[in-house]
mmCIF file of C-alpha atoms in Angstrom:
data_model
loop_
_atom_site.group_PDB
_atom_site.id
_atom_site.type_symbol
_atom_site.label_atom_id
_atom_site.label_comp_id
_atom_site.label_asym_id
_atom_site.label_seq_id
_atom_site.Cartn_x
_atom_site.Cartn_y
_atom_site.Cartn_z
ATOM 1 C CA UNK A 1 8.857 11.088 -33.022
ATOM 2 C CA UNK A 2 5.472 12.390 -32.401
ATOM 3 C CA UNK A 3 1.960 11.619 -34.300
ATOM 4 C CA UNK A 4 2.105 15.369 -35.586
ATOM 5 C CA UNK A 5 5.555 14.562 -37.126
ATOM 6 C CA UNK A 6 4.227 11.184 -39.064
ATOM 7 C CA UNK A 7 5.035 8.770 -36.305
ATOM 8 C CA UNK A 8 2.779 5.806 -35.340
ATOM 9 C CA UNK A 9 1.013 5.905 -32.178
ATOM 10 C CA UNK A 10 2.634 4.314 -29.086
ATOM 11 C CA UNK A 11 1.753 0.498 -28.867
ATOM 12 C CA UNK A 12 -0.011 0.485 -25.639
ATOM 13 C CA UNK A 13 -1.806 2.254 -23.414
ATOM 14 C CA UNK A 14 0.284 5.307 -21.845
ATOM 15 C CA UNK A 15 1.167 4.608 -18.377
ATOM 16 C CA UNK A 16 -0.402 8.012 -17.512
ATOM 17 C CA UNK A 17 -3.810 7.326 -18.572
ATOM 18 C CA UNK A 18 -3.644 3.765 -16.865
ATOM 19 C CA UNK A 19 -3.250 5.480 -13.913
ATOM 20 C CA UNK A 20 -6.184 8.200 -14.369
ATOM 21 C CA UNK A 21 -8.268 5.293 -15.223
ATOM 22 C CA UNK A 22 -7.918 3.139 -12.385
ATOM 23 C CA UNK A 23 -7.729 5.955 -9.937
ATOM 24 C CA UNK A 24 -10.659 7.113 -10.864
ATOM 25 C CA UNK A 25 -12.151 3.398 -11.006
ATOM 26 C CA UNK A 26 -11.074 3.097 -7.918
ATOM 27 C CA UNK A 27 -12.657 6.477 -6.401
ATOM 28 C CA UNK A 28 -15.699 5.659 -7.715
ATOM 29 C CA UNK A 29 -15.776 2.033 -5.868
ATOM 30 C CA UNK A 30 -14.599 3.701 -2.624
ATOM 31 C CA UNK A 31 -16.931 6.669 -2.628
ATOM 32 C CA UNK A 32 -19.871 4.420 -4.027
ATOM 33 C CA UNK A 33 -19.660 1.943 -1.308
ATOM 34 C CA UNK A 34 -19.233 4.924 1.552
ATOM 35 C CA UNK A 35 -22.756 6.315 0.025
ATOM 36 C CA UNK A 36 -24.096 3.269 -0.485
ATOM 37 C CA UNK A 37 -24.906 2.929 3.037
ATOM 38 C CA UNK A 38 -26.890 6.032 3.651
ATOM 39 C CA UNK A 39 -29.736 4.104 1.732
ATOM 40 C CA UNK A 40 -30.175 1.886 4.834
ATOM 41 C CA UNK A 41 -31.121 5.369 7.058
ATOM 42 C CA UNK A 42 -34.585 5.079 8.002
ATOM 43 C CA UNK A 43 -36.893 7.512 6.092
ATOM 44 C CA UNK A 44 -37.567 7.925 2.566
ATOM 45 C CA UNK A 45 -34.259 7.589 0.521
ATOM 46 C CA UNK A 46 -33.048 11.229 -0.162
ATOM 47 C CA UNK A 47 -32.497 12.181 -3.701
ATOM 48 C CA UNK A 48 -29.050 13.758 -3.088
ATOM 49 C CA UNK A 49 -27.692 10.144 -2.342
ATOM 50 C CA UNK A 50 -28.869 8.780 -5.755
ATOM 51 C CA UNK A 51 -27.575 11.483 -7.164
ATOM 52 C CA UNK A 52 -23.839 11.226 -5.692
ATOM 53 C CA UNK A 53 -24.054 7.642 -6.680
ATOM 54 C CA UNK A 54 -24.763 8.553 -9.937
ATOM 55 C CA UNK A 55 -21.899 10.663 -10.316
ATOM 56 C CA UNK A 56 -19.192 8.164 -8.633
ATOM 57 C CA UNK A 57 -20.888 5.323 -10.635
ATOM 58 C CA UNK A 58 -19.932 7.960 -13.595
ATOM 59 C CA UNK A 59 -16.451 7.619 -12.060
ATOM 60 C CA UNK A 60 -16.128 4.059 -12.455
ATOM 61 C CA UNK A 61 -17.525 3.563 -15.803
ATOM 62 C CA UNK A 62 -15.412 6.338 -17.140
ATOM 63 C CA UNK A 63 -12.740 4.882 -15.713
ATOM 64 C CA UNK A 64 -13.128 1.645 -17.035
ATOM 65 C CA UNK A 65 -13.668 3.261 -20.508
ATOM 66 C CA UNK A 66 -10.375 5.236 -20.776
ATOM 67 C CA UNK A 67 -8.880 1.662 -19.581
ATOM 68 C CA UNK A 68 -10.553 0.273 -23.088
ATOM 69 C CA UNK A 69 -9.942 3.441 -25.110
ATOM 70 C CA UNK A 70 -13.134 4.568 -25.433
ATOM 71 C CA UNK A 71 -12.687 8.090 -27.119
ATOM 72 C CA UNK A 72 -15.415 9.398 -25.156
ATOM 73 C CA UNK A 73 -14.188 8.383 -21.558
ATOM 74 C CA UNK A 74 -11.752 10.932 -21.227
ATOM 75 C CA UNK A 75 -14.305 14.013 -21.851
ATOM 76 C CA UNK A 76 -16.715 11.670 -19.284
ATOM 77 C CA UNK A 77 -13.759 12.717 -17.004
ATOM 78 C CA UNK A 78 -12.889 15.297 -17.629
ATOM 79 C CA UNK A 79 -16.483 16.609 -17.197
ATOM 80 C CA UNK A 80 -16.452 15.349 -13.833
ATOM 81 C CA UNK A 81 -13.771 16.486 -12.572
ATOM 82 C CA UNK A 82 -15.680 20.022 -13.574
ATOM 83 C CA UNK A 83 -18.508 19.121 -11.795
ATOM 84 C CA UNK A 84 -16.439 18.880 -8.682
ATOM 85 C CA UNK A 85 -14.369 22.047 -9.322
ATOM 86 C CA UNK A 86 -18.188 23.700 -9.508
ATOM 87 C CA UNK A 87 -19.427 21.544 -6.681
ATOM 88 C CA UNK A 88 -16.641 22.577 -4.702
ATOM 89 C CA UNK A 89 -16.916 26.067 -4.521
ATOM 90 C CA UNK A 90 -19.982 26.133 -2.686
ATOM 91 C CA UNK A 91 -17.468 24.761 0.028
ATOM 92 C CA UNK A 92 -14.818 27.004 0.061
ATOM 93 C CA UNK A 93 -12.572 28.314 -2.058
ATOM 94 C CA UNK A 94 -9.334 25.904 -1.277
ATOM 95 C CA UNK A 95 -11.801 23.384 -2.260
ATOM 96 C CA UNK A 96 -12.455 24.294 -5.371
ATOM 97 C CA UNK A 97 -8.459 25.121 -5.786
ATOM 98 C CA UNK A 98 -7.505 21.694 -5.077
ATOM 99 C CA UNK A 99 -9.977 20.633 -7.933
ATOM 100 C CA UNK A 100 -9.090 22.622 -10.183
ATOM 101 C CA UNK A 101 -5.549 21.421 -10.266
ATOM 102 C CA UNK A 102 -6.379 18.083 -10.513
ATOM 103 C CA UNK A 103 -8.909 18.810 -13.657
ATOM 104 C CA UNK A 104 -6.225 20.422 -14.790
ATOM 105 C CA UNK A 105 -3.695 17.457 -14.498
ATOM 106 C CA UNK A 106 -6.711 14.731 -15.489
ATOM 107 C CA UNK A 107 -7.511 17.065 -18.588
ATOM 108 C CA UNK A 108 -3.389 17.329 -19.494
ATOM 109 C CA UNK A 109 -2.595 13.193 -19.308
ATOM 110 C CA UNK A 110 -6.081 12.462 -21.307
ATOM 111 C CA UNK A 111 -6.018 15.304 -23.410
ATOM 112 C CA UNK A 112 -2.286 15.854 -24.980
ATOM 113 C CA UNK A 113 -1.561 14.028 -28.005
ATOM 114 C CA UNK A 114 0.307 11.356 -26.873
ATOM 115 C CA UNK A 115 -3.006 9.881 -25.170
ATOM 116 C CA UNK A 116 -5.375 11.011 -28.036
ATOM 117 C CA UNK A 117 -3.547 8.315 -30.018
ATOM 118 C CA UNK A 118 -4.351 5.861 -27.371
ATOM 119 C CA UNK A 119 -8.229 6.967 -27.882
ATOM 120 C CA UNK A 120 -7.755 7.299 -31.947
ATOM 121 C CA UNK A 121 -9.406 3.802 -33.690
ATOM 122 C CA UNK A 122 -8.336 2.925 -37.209
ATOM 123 C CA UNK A 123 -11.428 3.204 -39.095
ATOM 124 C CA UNK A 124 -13.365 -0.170 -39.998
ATOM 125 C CA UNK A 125 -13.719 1.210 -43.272
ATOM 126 C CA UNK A 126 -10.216 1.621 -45.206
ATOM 127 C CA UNK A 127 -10.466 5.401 -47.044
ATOM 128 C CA UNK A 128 -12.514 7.102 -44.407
ATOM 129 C CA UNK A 129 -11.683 9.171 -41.509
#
């Protein structure tokens, strides 16, 4: 029995989104601390770095989020995962391919009902939505 049919919402966390969530935690650690060391390079620091640590610290907190059920978190990701699928194509094509099947397999686990009733809170206030 689904939601849609008048079921309750699965106890715990899906499995699936678990997974998204720490991979992308995960990502985000491993590609922070790979960039991380470009700000030692002599010189001014280049803006691009901050930027790409922006974006995997993105990774990590969004991450973390969907791990807490933050209904927001899985749009963070989802948006990333679209910046990538853009970023990528200025590489080359295959690239961008790859990327777009996995947005397409983040956006499916985070997005399909099962997992919006993960993200769904009971109101605080009994009588509203």
């Amino acid at each position: 029995m689904t939601i849609a049919d008048g079921g309750h919402p699965p106890a715990g966390r899906p499995r699936s989104v678990a997974v998204i969530g720490w991979l992308f935690v995960a990502a985000g650690i491993v590609g922070f601390g790979y960039h991380v060391t470009e700000l030692n390079a002599p010189g001014p620091v280049d803006s691009e770095v901050l930027w790409v640590l922006l974006v995997r610290l993105l990774a990590i907190v969004g991450g973390a989020f969907v791990l807490r059920g933050a209904r927001w978190a899985p749009w963070l990701l989802v948006a990333w995962m679209a910046y990538h699928v853009v970023l990528s194509a200025f590489h080359s094509w295959s690239e961008a391919a790859v990327h777009a099947v996995l947005l397409a397999m983040v956006a499916y686990v985070l997005l399909r009902p099962e997992a919006a009733a993960y993200f769904r809170h009971p109101s605080p206030h009994p009588g509203q939505p």
